[in-house]
Tab-separated table of C-alpha atoms in Angstrom:
chain	number	residue	atom	x	y	z
A	9	UNK	CA	31.606	63.445	-47.920
A	10	UNK	CA	28.949	65.746	-47.361
A	11	UNK	CA	26.637	63.127	-45.726
A	12	UNK	CA	29.725	62.545	-43.571
A	13	UNK	CA	29.914	65.603	-42.386
A	14	UNK	CA	26.613	65.882	-41.615
A	15	UNK	CA	26.383	62.288	-39.604
A	16	UNK	CA	29.397	64.294	-37.791
A	17	UNK	CA	27.860	66.923	-37.179
A	18	UNK	CA	24.599	65.476	-36.247
A	19	UNK	CA	26.169	63.225	-33.492
A	20	UNK	CA	28.131	66.274	-32.388
A	21	UNK	CA	24.640	68.021	-31.529
A	22	UNK	CA	23.811	65.320	-29.668
A	23	UNK	CA	25.990	66.060	-26.341
A	24	UNK	CA	28.071	63.262	-24.920
A	25	UNK	CA	25.347	61.996	-22.727
A	26	UNK	CA	23.258	61.036	-25.430
A	27	UNK	CA	26.004	59.691	-27.719
A	28	UNK	CA	27.244	57.220	-24.755
A	29	UNK	CA	23.539	56.216	-24.010
A	30	UNK	CA	23.201	55.486	-27.802
A	31	UNK	CA	26.426	53.462	-27.788
A	32	UNK	CA	24.820	51.288	-25.250
A	33	UNK	CA	21.690	50.470	-26.891
A	34	UNK	CA	23.638	49.726	-30.281
A	35	UNK	CA	25.736	47.365	-27.956
A	36	UNK	CA	22.997	45.671	-26.007
A	37	UNK	CA	21.553	45.390	-30.058
A	38	UNK	CA	24.529	43.765	-31.263
A	39	UNK	CA	24.694	41.114	-28.829
A	40	UNK	CA	21.079	40.177	-28.533
A	41	UNK	CA	21.681	40.002	-32.483
A	42	UNK	CA	24.532	37.862	-31.987
A	43	UNK	CA	23.602	35.404	-28.888
A	44	UNK	CA	20.139	34.972	-31.201
A	45	UNK	CA	22.305	33.912	-34.372
A	46	UNK	CA	24.393	31.466	-32.276
A	47	UNK	CA	21.093	30.050	-30.805
A	48	UNK	CA	19.462	29.586	-33.991
A	49	UNK	CA	22.412	28.128	-35.751
A	50	UNK	CA	23.109	26.530	-32.752
A	51	UNK	CA	23.184	22.131	-34.367
A	52	UNK	CA	19.950	20.498	-32.922
A	53	UNK	CA	20.672	17.468	-30.096
A	54	UNK	CA	19.051	14.719	-29.637
A	55	UNK	CA	19.003	12.138	-26.530
A	56	UNK	CA	20.859	9.448	-26.784
A	57	UNK	CA	20.357	7.530	-23.053
A	58	UNK	CA	17.734	9.195	-20.610
A	59	UNK	CA	17.142	7.731	-16.994
A	60	UNK	CA	20.991	7.467	-16.260
A	61	UNK	CA	23.134	8.242	-13.149
A	62	UNK	CA	26.241	10.066	-12.846
A	63	UNK	CA	28.368	7.379	-13.109
A	64	UNK	CA	26.827	5.935	-16.275
A	65	UNK	CA	27.173	9.642	-17.419
A	66	UNK	CA	30.786	10.025	-16.374
A	67	UNK	CA	31.656	6.745	-18.156
A	68	UNK	CA	29.709	7.989	-21.339
A	69	UNK	CA	31.067	11.270	-21.646
A	70	UNK	CA	34.634	10.222	-21.415
A	71	UNK	CA	34.068	7.832	-24.108
A	72	UNK	CA	32.530	10.361	-26.419
A	73	UNK	CA	35.161	12.691	-25.825
A	74	UNK	CA	37.678	10.046	-26.824
A	75	UNK	CA	36.371	9.297	-30.406
A	76	UNK	CA	35.573	13.102	-30.954
A	77	UNK	CA	31.747	12.873	-30.508
A	78	UNK	CA	30.605	16.387	-29.035
A	79	UNK	CA	27.553	15.970	-26.480
A	80	UNK	CA	25.804	17.750	-23.882
A	81	UNK	CA	24.088	16.895	-20.531
A	82	UNK	CA	20.191	17.866	-20.070
A	83	UNK	CA	19.323	20.113	-17.247
A	84	UNK	CA	18.148	17.500	-15.148
A	85	UNK	CA	21.459	15.576	-15.085
A	86	UNK	CA	20.174	11.999	-15.962
A	87	UNK	CA	20.275	12.479	-20.133
A	88	UNK	CA	23.409	12.519	-22.619
A	89	UNK	CA	22.553	14.477	-25.164
A	90	UNK	CA	24.123	14.407	-28.719
A	91	UNK	CA	24.292	16.271	-32.493
A	92	UNK	CA	21.095	15.042	-34.571
A	93	UNK	CA	22.019	12.467	-37.041
A	94	UNK	CA	25.102	11.051	-34.465
A	95	UNK	CA	23.548	9.324	-31.898
A	96	UNK	CA	23.398	5.656	-33.936
A	97	UNK	CA	27.096	5.750	-34.272
A	98	UNK	CA	27.304	7.024	-30.279
A	99	UNK	CA	25.377	3.757	-29.413
A	100	UNK	CA	27.491	1.520	-31.447
A	101	UNK	CA	30.493	2.807	-29.788
A	102	UNK	CA	29.003	2.895	-26.348
A	103	UNK	CA	27.570	-0.711	-26.908
A	104	UNK	CA	31.015	-1.833	-27.629
A	105	UNK	CA	32.650	-0.764	-24.709
A	106	UNK	CA	29.501	-1.963	-22.557
A	107	UNK	CA	27.742	1.176	-22.042
A	108	UNK	CA	25.755	2.296	-20.163
A	109	UNK	CA	26.727	-0.221	-17.522
A	110	UNK	CA	24.596	-0.170	-14.270
A	111	UNK	CA	25.533	-1.028	-10.975
A	112	UNK	CA	23.021	-3.503	-10.590
A	113	UNK	CA	24.287	-6.803	-11.392
A	114	UNK	CA	22.163	-9.622	-12.094
A	115	UNK	CA	22.750	-13.325	-13.193
A	116	UNK	CA	25.927	-12.835	-14.850
A	117	UNK	CA	27.666	-12.580	-11.417
A	118	UNK	CA	27.860	-16.232	-11.898
A	119	UNK	CA	29.364	-15.725	-15.213
A	120	UNK	CA	31.682	-13.771	-13.662
A	121	UNK	CA	33.065	-16.068	-10.790
A	122	UNK	CA	34.662	-19.425	-11.339
A	123	UNK	CA	33.294	-22.386	-9.930
A	124	UNK	CA	36.283	-23.589	-8.407
A	125	UNK	CA	37.216	-22.553	-4.758
A	126	UNK	CA	33.783	-21.011	-4.222
A	127	UNK	CA	32.597	-21.758	-0.422
A	128	UNK	CA	28.772	-22.451	0.157
A	129	UNK	CA	28.765	-18.713	2.084
A	130	UNK	CA	30.297	-17.093	-0.998
A	131	UNK	CA	27.640	-19.121	-3.248
A	132	UNK	CA	24.717	-18.084	-0.897
A	133	UNK	CA	25.768	-14.317	-1.019
A	134	UNK	CA	26.310	-14.377	-4.452
A	135	UNK	CA	22.663	-16.060	-5.197
A	136	UNK	CA	21.172	-12.904	-2.835
A	137	UNK	CA	23.276	-10.279	-4.940
A	138	UNK	CA	21.641	-11.462	-8.261
A	139	UNK	CA	18.024	-11.842	-6.955
A	140	UNK	CA	18.474	-7.939	-5.860
A	141	UNK	CA	20.052	-6.945	-8.787
A	142	UNK	CA	17.497	-8.850	-10.625
A	143	UNK	CA	14.309	-7.552	-8.531
A	144	UNK	CA	15.611	-4.204	-9.009
A	145	UNK	CA	15.700	-4.113	-12.962
A	146	UNK	CA	12.318	-5.638	-13.113
A	147	UNK	CA	11.032	-3.067	-10.524
A	148	UNK	CA	12.354	-0.199	-12.402
A	149	UNK	CA	10.053	-1.361	-15.418
A	150	UNK	CA	7.641	-0.126	-13.945
A	151	UNK	CA	5.987	3.268	-14.851
A	152	UNK	CA	6.667	5.816	-12.371
A	153	UNK	CA	10.348	4.505	-10.624
A	154	UNK	CA	13.177	5.953	-11.791
A	155	UNK	CA	15.495	4.056	-9.831
A	156	UNK	CA	15.186	0.552	-7.195
A	157	UNK	CA	17.483	-1.038	-4.583
A	158	UNK	CA	16.444	-4.227	-3.118
A	159	UNK	CA	17.741	-5.907	0.106
A	160	UNK	CA	16.334	-9.278	0.844
A	161	UNK	CA	16.888	-10.572	4.262
A	162	UNK	CA	17.366	-14.411	4.063
A	163	UNK	CA	18.728	-17.119	6.348
A	164	UNK	CA	19.838	-20.358	5.163
A	165	UNK	CA	18.584	-23.222	6.784
A	166	UNK	CA	21.143	-24.731	9.661
A	167	UNK	CA	21.568	-28.367	10.496
A	168	UNK	CA	20.163	-27.863	14.348
A	169	UNK	CA	17.573	-25.707	13.553
A	170	UNK	CA	14.023	-26.954	13.607
A	171	UNK	CA	12.377	-24.584	11.145
A	172	UNK	CA	13.912	-21.765	9.093
A	173	UNK	CA	13.451	-18.011	9.617
A	174	UNK	CA	10.891	-16.517	7.557
A	175	UNK	CA	12.398	-14.619	5.220
A	176	UNK	CA	12.185	-10.461	4.831
A	177	UNK	CA	12.816	-7.945	2.253
A	178	UNK	CA	13.278	-3.912	1.460
A	179	UNK	CA	12.738	-1.963	-1.056
A	180	UNK	CA	13.828	1.758	-1.822
A	181	UNK	CA	12.410	3.183	-4.501
A	182	UNK	CA	13.433	6.868	-6.510
A	183	UNK	CA	9.916	7.841	-8.076
A	184	UNK	CA	8.965	10.525	-10.459
A	185	UNK	CA	6.267	12.353	-8.757
A	186	UNK	CA	4.216	11.409	-5.820
A	187	UNK	CA	4.309	7.722	-4.606
A	188	UNK	CA	0.717	5.715	-4.753
A	189	UNK	CA	-0.246	3.282	-2.668
A	190	UNK	CA	-1.105	1.047	-5.501
A	191	UNK	CA	2.680	1.937	-6.919
A	192	UNK	CA	4.110	-0.126	-3.554
A	193	UNK	CA	1.476	-3.019	-3.821
A	194	UNK	CA	2.483	-3.724	-7.160
A	195	UNK	CA	6.305	-3.726	-5.956
A	196	UNK	CA	5.599	-5.733	-3.383
A	197	UNK	CA	3.793	-8.321	-5.685
A	198	UNK	CA	7.279	-8.627	-7.442
A	199	UNK	CA	9.512	-8.897	-4.527
A	200	UNK	CA	7.199	-11.653	-2.758
A	201	UNK	CA	6.201	-13.415	-6.031
A	202	UNK	CA	10.379	-14.040	-7.101
A	203	UNK	CA	11.402	-15.398	-3.102
A	204	UNK	CA	9.799	-18.720	-2.049
A	205	UNK	CA	8.383	-18.555	1.001
A	206	UNK	CA	7.999	-14.400	1.605
A	207	UNK	CA	4.722	-12.916	2.067
A	208	UNK	CA	4.086	-9.719	0.537
A	209	UNK	CA	3.066	-8.348	3.876
A	210	UNK	CA	6.977	-8.958	4.949
A	211	UNK	CA	7.755	-6.593	2.573
A	212	UNK	CA	8.803	-2.889	3.462
A	213	UNK	CA	8.135	-0.148	0.811
A	214	UNK	CA	9.634	3.243	1.098
A	215	UNK	CA	11.083	6.130	-1.025
A	216	UNK	CA	14.483	7.708	-0.830
A	217	UNK	CA	13.294	11.022	0.734
A	218	UNK	CA	12.438	8.834	3.420
A	219	UNK	CA	8.308	8.175	3.163
A	220	UNK	CA	7.315	4.580	4.201
A	221	UNK	CA	5.038	3.425	2.153
A	222	UNK	CA	4.068	0.396	3.544
A	223	UNK	CA	6.002	-1.834	6.405
A	224	UNK	CA	6.679	-4.887	7.262
A	225	UNK	CA	3.871	-6.755	9.400
A	226	UNK	CA	1.078	-4.066	7.067
A	227	UNK	CA	-1.428	-5.516	4.184
A	228	UNK	CA	-1.315	-2.290	2.700
A	229	UNK	CA	-1.220	0.751	3.759
A	230	UNK	CA	-1.522	1.852	7.526
A	231	UNK	CA	-4.711	0.333	9.308
A	232	UNK	CA	-5.773	3.738	11.004
A	233	UNK	CA	-4.829	5.728	7.460
A	234	UNK	CA	-6.731	3.260	5.762
A	235	UNK	CA	-9.584	3.691	7.682
A	236	UNK	CA	-9.211	7.133	7.620
A	237	UNK	CA	-9.166	7.800	4.079
A	238	UNK	CA	-12.361	5.597	3.556
A	239	UNK	CA	-14.637	7.136	5.890
A	240	UNK	CA	-13.664	10.371	4.200
A	241	UNK	CA	-13.903	9.050	0.682
A	242	UNK	CA	-17.442	7.779	1.486
A	243	UNK	CA	-18.174	10.458	3.314
A	244	UNK	CA	-17.721	12.753	0.629
A	245	UNK	CA	-19.978	10.385	-2.278
A	246	UNK	CA	-22.588	10.501	0.213
A	247	UNK	CA	-22.189	14.600	0.257
A	248	UNK	CA	-22.169	14.255	-3.621
A	249	UNK	CA	-25.214	12.291	-3.680
A	250	UNK	CA	-27.268	14.443	-1.450
A	251	UNK	CA	-26.804	17.117	-3.422
A	252	UNK	CA	-27.257	16.270	-6.750
A	253	UNK	CA	-30.522	15.076	-5.275
A	254	UNK	CA	-31.757	18.541	-3.819
A	255	UNK	CA	-29.586	20.361	-6.073
A	256	UNK	CA	-32.044	20.653	-8.966
A	257	UNK	CA	-34.967	22.170	-6.358
A	258	UNK	CA	-32.780	24.802	-4.346
A	259	UNK	CA	-29.478	25.417	-6.401
A	260	UNK	CA	-25.918	24.574	-5.285
A	261	UNK	CA	-25.460	27.809	-3.451
A	262	UNK	CA	-28.619	27.643	-1.341
A	263	UNK	CA	-27.862	24.793	0.039
A	264	UNK	CA	-25.072	23.342	2.600
A	265	UNK	CA	-24.728	19.316	3.236
A	266	UNK	CA	-22.395	17.587	5.516
A	267	UNK	CA	-21.459	14.255	6.084
A	268	UNK	CA	-20.133	12.319	8.615
A	269	UNK	CA	-19.423	8.133	8.062
A	270	UNK	CA	-18.102	5.754	10.707
A	271	UNK	CA	-17.186	2.469	9.011
A	272	UNK	CA	-15.659	-0.825	10.205
A	273	UNK	CA	-12.817	-1.548	8.063
A	274	UNK	CA	-11.769	-4.720	10.048
A	275	UNK	CA	-10.593	-7.929	8.879
A	276	UNK	CA	-13.305	-11.054	8.952
A	277	UNK	CA	-12.656	-14.669	7.810
A	278	UNK	CA	-15.995	-17.051	7.928
A	279	UNK	CA	-16.013	-20.539	7.999
A	280	UNK	CA	-19.146	-22.199	7.372
A	281	UNK	CA	-19.636	-26.309	6.998
A	282	UNK	CA	-23.392	-27.370	5.550
A	283	UNK	CA	-24.399	-30.800	6.002
A	284	UNK	CA	-26.931	-32.535	3.309
A	285	UNK	CA	-29.418	-35.125	5.278
A	286	UNK	CA	-31.135	-36.037	1.696
A	287	UNK	CA	-27.618	-37.515	0.272
A	288	UNK	CA	-26.536	-39.763	3.079
A	289	UNK	CA	-24.798	-43.007	2.335
A	290	UNK	CA	-24.748	-45.940	4.231
A	291	UNK	CA	-20.648	-46.215	5.579
A	292	UNK	CA	-21.349	-49.557	7.941
A	293	UNK	CA	-23.732	-51.887	9.106
A	294	UNK	CA	-23.476	-53.721	12.357
A	295	UNK	CA	-25.876	-56.569	13.631
A	296	UNK	CA	-25.531	-58.291	16.661
A	297	UNK	CA	-27.649	-61.191	17.811
A	298	UNK	CA	-27.859	-63.073	20.790
A	299	UNK	CA	-30.069	-65.923	22.220
A	300	UNK	CA	-30.621	-66.843	25.911
A	301	UNK	CA	-32.603	-69.919	27.286
A	302	UNK	CA	-33.107	-70.802	30.795
A	303	UNK	CA	-34.759	-73.742	32.889
A	304	UNK	CA	-35.629	-73.826	36.506
A	305	UNK	CA	-37.021	-77.039	38.120
A	306	UNK	CA	-37.657	-78.359	41.406
A	307	UNK	CA	-38.564	-81.962	42.777
A	308	UNK	CA	-40.154	-84.045	46.084
A	309	UNK	CA	-37.794	-86.764	45.811
A	310	UNK	CA	-34.400	-86.676	47.180
A	311	UNK	CA	-31.453	-86.790	45.023
A	312	UNK	CA	-29.766	-90.388	44.407
A	313	UNK	CA	-26.601	-91.781	42.572
A	314	UNK	CA	-29.187	-94.320	40.296
A	315	UNK	CA	-31.070	-90.881	39.637
A	316	UNK	CA	-28.275	-89.365	37.895
A	317	UNK	CA	-26.990	-92.382	35.648
A	318	UNK	CA	-28.071	-91.227	32.317
A	319	UNK	CA	-28.551	-95.068	31.438
A	320	UNK	CA	-31.226	-95.697	33.578
A	321	UNK	CA	-34.547	-93.874	32.695
A	322	UNK	CA	-35.595	-91.526	35.545
A	323	UNK	CA	-39.620	-91.130	36.156
A	324	UNK	CA	-40.843	-87.281	35.971
A	325	UNK	CA	-40.817	-86.153	39.597
A	326	UNK	CA	-43.458	-84.190	40.856
A	327	UNK	CA	-41.931	-80.947	41.763
A	328	UNK	CA	-42.334	-77.384	39.644
A	329	UNK	CA	-40.297	-76.563	36.552
A	330	UNK	CA	-40.006	-73.328	34.521
A	331	UNK	CA	-38.394	-72.278	31.445
A	332	UNK	CA	-37.032	-69.222	29.894
A	333	UNK	CA	-36.054	-67.619	26.877
A	334	UNK	CA	-34.556	-64.630	25.423
A	335	UNK	CA	-33.847	-63.326	21.959
A	336	UNK	CA	-32.060	-59.780	21.286
A	337	UNK	CA	-30.683	-58.688	18.003
A	338	UNK	CA	-28.888	-55.189	17.818
A	339	UNK	CA	-28.149	-53.232	14.395
A	340	UNK	CA	-25.604	-50.659	14.212
A	341	UNK	CA	-25.725	-48.132	10.804
A	342	UNK	CA	-23.155	-45.549	10.210
A	343	UNK	CA	-24.431	-42.895	7.656
A	344	UNK	CA	-21.685	-40.362	5.388
A	345	UNK	CA	-23.829	-37.301	4.664
A	346	UNK	CA	-22.316	-34.915	2.144
A	347	UNK	CA	-20.762	-31.522	3.426
A	348	UNK	CA	-19.546	-28.779	2.020
A	349	UNK	CA	-16.872	-26.164	3.733
A	350	UNK	CA	-16.876	-22.349	2.567
A	351	UNK	CA	-14.303	-20.440	3.611
A	352	UNK	CA	-14.523	-16.571	3.025
A	353	UNK	CA	-12.293	-13.988	3.777
A	354	UNK	CA	-13.321	-10.378	3.523
A	355	UNK	CA	-10.887	-7.049	3.713
A	356	UNK	CA	-13.354	-4.409	2.569
A	357	UNK	CA	-15.490	-2.186	5.285
A	358	UNK	CA	-18.804	-1.960	6.167
A	359	UNK	CA	-21.128	1.555	6.984
A	360	UNK	CA	-21.678	1.599	10.730
A	361	UNK	CA	-23.261	4.766	10.977
A	362	UNK	CA	-24.160	7.897	8.402
A	363	UNK	CA	-24.739	11.069	10.004
A	364	UNK	CA	-26.099	13.908	7.635
A	365	UNK	CA	-27.024	17.542	8.207
A	366	UNK	CA	-28.348	19.480	5.633
A	367	UNK	CA	-29.181	23.483	5.678
A	368	UNK	CA	-31.124	24.976	3.331
A	369	UNK	CA	-31.990	28.344	1.992
A	370	UNK	CA	-35.112	29.737	3.429
A	371	UNK	CA	-35.907	32.468	1.381
A	372	UNK	CA	-35.170	30.510	-1.614
A	373	UNK	CA	-37.907	28.128	-0.634
A	374	UNK	CA	-39.935	30.505	0.677
A	375	UNK	CA	-39.674	32.116	-3.071
A	376	UNK	CA	-40.400	29.166	-5.063
A	377	UNK	CA	-43.547	28.660	-3.346
A	378	UNK	CA	-44.988	31.931	-5.393
A	379	UNK	CA	-46.678	35.466	-4.390
A	380	UNK	CA	-47.989	33.642	-1.442
A	381	UNK	CA	-45.690	32.329	0.928
A	382	UNK	CA	-46.959	29.990	3.554
A	383	UNK	CA	-44.659	28.467	6.547
A	384	UNK	CA	-46.820	25.366	6.471
A	385	UNK	CA	-45.644	24.495	2.819
A	386	UNK	CA	-42.153	25.200	4.430
A	387	UNK	CA	-42.567	22.615	6.577
A	388	UNK	CA	-43.686	20.065	3.992
A	389	UNK	CA	-40.922	20.927	1.439
A	390	UNK	CA	-38.496	20.357	4.079
A	391	UNK	CA	-39.882	16.766	4.818
A	392	UNK	CA	-39.717	16.267	1.027
A	393	UNK	CA	-36.342	17.261	0.238
A	394	UNK	CA	-35.076	14.940	3.487
A	395	UNK	CA	-37.138	11.978	2.314
A	396	UNK	CA	-35.586	12.700	-1.023
A	397	UNK	CA	-32.202	12.425	0.609
A	398	UNK	CA	-32.825	9.712	2.392
A	399	UNK	CA	-33.309	7.730	-0.465
A	400	UNK	CA	-30.765	9.171	-2.568
A	401	UNK	CA	-27.949	8.089	0.584
A	402	UNK	CA	-29.328	4.336	1.212
A	403	UNK	CA	-30.269	6.010	4.766
A	404	UNK	CA	-30.782	3.063	7.152
A	405	UNK	CA	-32.413	3.697	10.322
A	406	UNK	CA	-31.879	-0.013	12.212
A	407	UNK	CA	-27.843	0.692	11.972
A	408	UNK	CA	-28.519	4.069	13.649
A	409	UNK	CA	-28.265	6.788	10.956
A	410	UNK	CA	-29.416	10.166	11.455
A	411	UNK	CA	-30.438	13.211	9.197
A	412	UNK	CA	-31.498	16.652	9.949
A	413	UNK	CA	-32.840	19.042	7.547
A	414	UNK	CA	-32.912	22.794	8.444
A	415	UNK	CA	-34.184	26.028	6.740
A	416	UNK	CA	-32.873	28.979	7.790
A	417	UNK	CA	-31.675	32.326	6.258
A	418	UNK	CA	-28.155	32.688	4.441
A	419	UNK	CA	-25.825	35.283	5.376
A	420	UNK	CA	-25.442	37.507	2.186
A	421	UNK	CA	-21.403	37.362	1.357
A	422	UNK	CA	-19.242	40.044	1.284
A	423	UNK	CA	-18.231	41.116	-2.168
A	424	UNK	CA	-15.560	43.076	-0.974
A	425	UNK	CA	-14.442	46.797	-0.509
A	426	UNK	CA	-16.156	48.993	-2.670
A	427	UNK	CA	-14.220	50.829	-5.188
A	428	UNK	CA	-15.518	54.438	-3.436
A	429	UNK	CA	-13.499	54.340	-0.208
A	430	UNK	CA	-11.391	57.293	1.057
A	431	UNK	CA	-7.910	57.216	2.028
A	432	UNK	CA	-6.482	59.958	4.768
A	433	UNK	CA	-3.276	60.692	3.714
A	434	UNK	CA	-0.748	62.449	6.257
A	435	UNK	CA	2.119	64.353	5.128
A	436	UNK	CA	5.360	65.684	6.909
A	437	UNK	CA	5.848	69.184	7.348
A	438	UNK	CA	7.648	69.885	3.838
A	439	UNK	CA	4.367	68.608	1.774
A	440	UNK	CA	5.412	65.649	1.101
A	441	UNK	CA	3.419	62.121	1.856
A	442	UNK	CA	4.520	60.112	4.642
A	443	UNK	CA	1.728	57.352	5.329
A	444	UNK	CA	-2.204	56.679	4.961
A	445	UNK	CA	-5.144	54.917	6.170
A	446	UNK	CA	-8.259	53.803	5.126
A	447	UNK	CA	-11.204	55.390	6.715
A	448	UNK	CA	-15.367	56.383	6.430
A	449	UNK	CA	-17.043	52.904	6.195
A	450	UNK	CA	-14.688	51.118	4.897
A	451	UNK	CA	-12.336	51.187	7.447
A	452	UNK	CA	-15.340	50.453	9.922
A	453	UNK	CA	-16.600	47.545	7.877
A	454	UNK	CA	-12.813	46.542	7.839
A	455	UNK	CA	-12.543	47.052	11.708
A	456	UNK	CA	-15.669	44.731	12.253
A	457	UNK	CA	-14.834	41.994	10.296
A	458	UNK	CA	-11.195	41.204	11.215
A	459	UNK	CA	-11.462	42.949	14.737
A	460	UNK	CA	-8.065	43.688	13.088
A	461	UNK	CA	-6.726	47.906	14.184
A	462	UNK	CA	-7.844	50.232	11.944
A	463	UNK	CA	-7.371	54.250	13.148
A	464	UNK	CA	-10.853	56.070	13.656
A	465	UNK	CA	-12.210	58.687	11.334
A	466	UNK	CA	-11.241	61.979	11.774
A	467	UNK	CA	-12.523	64.935	9.587
A	468	UNK	CA	-9.692	66.659	9.535
A	469	UNK	CA	-7.035	64.294	7.782
A	470	UNK	CA	-7.392	65.678	3.494
A	471	UNK	CA	-8.990	62.810	1.720
A	472	UNK	CA	-8.195	62.093	-1.611
A	473	UNK	CA	-11.726	60.449	-3.421
A	474	UNK	CA	-10.335	57.626	-5.543
């Protein structure tokens, strides 16, 4: 009882205000301990299924509630969590119910539909739905894609159509992070390979936030964007090559390199046919022979009936006679030459022109000469650096490359305001500080650099030195 009375007296001496504060602190500590104990003794949960949509989570939660298995949904809303040790039992129960059940139906559509009473149109629609579902499932297997939806544009061949229309496709994907062009290219190849007659250029891929990765008719990314990215990449690689070549001489802080690249990213298709005259083979031979003989004679006697009788020999006449004989032979030979046809299609790029500008710190170059710097030596140093950069970046004068190397004095960068500065404090009539502004050298330099307003220096203001 003595200790209790002492405690009561001590609490009475604290006063009502202190007792209230002490009670609030005690309640806060008690609540903190209770909350910590609850979370520490809370059973550990493990993921049952991840990457689920809202409908699957709703179905799974309904089944787990019926069988009495406690569950929880992750913060992201795409996973179901159960107590540690209950995952195997929960999966067996859900598998018996056919869960998780995706809304993307594949070829199992044909198992659920009877063959009797189906028209050709219904069969075609079912086929397209099955293909779309199977393609969506396959695309979702790619790393970085959470969900996908495929739409196929196929038109069947009609009896009065000269040729079938080209099929097209569009794919909408939901990614984990930033979508990449390589991911869109992979999706294109999957869809184009699964549909007969579908070209990858006719597949449009876009994300759920409305970003079009590739559109129909494009071979990859849009040509202007592709060319711009290639030029930026080549310029960056060239700049790094130039910096690596001369940074050991002057240091990275004593040089500035700027590169502009002009590329030709047009598609080129070249077809070349080569003939080998040494490997000729006789294919056909045509020979024409012609022989012609003409005989002309003139006599002094007149022609009679007796002369035309063949049984009677005729005496040679005393006239002139001539004989002409012509022989002609013509041969035509046809040869088959060995030929080779080569077709080359290039989708890369070629560098049309490079422009480099390099600015060097003049003082650093002069210091590297020693105690007696010379301007003539500086010119030689600049020429040596220019020659080194030409070799490093693959400089080519025939294609119009240009380079300019200049040595100049660098402007020292301001390290910022000094720690010692003056602040003018304005006070109201009651002596309380109303507002303050910087003045002195710091304010003058700040006004000169930024061009913003700063109050002029005034000695009448009381100054507080920091």
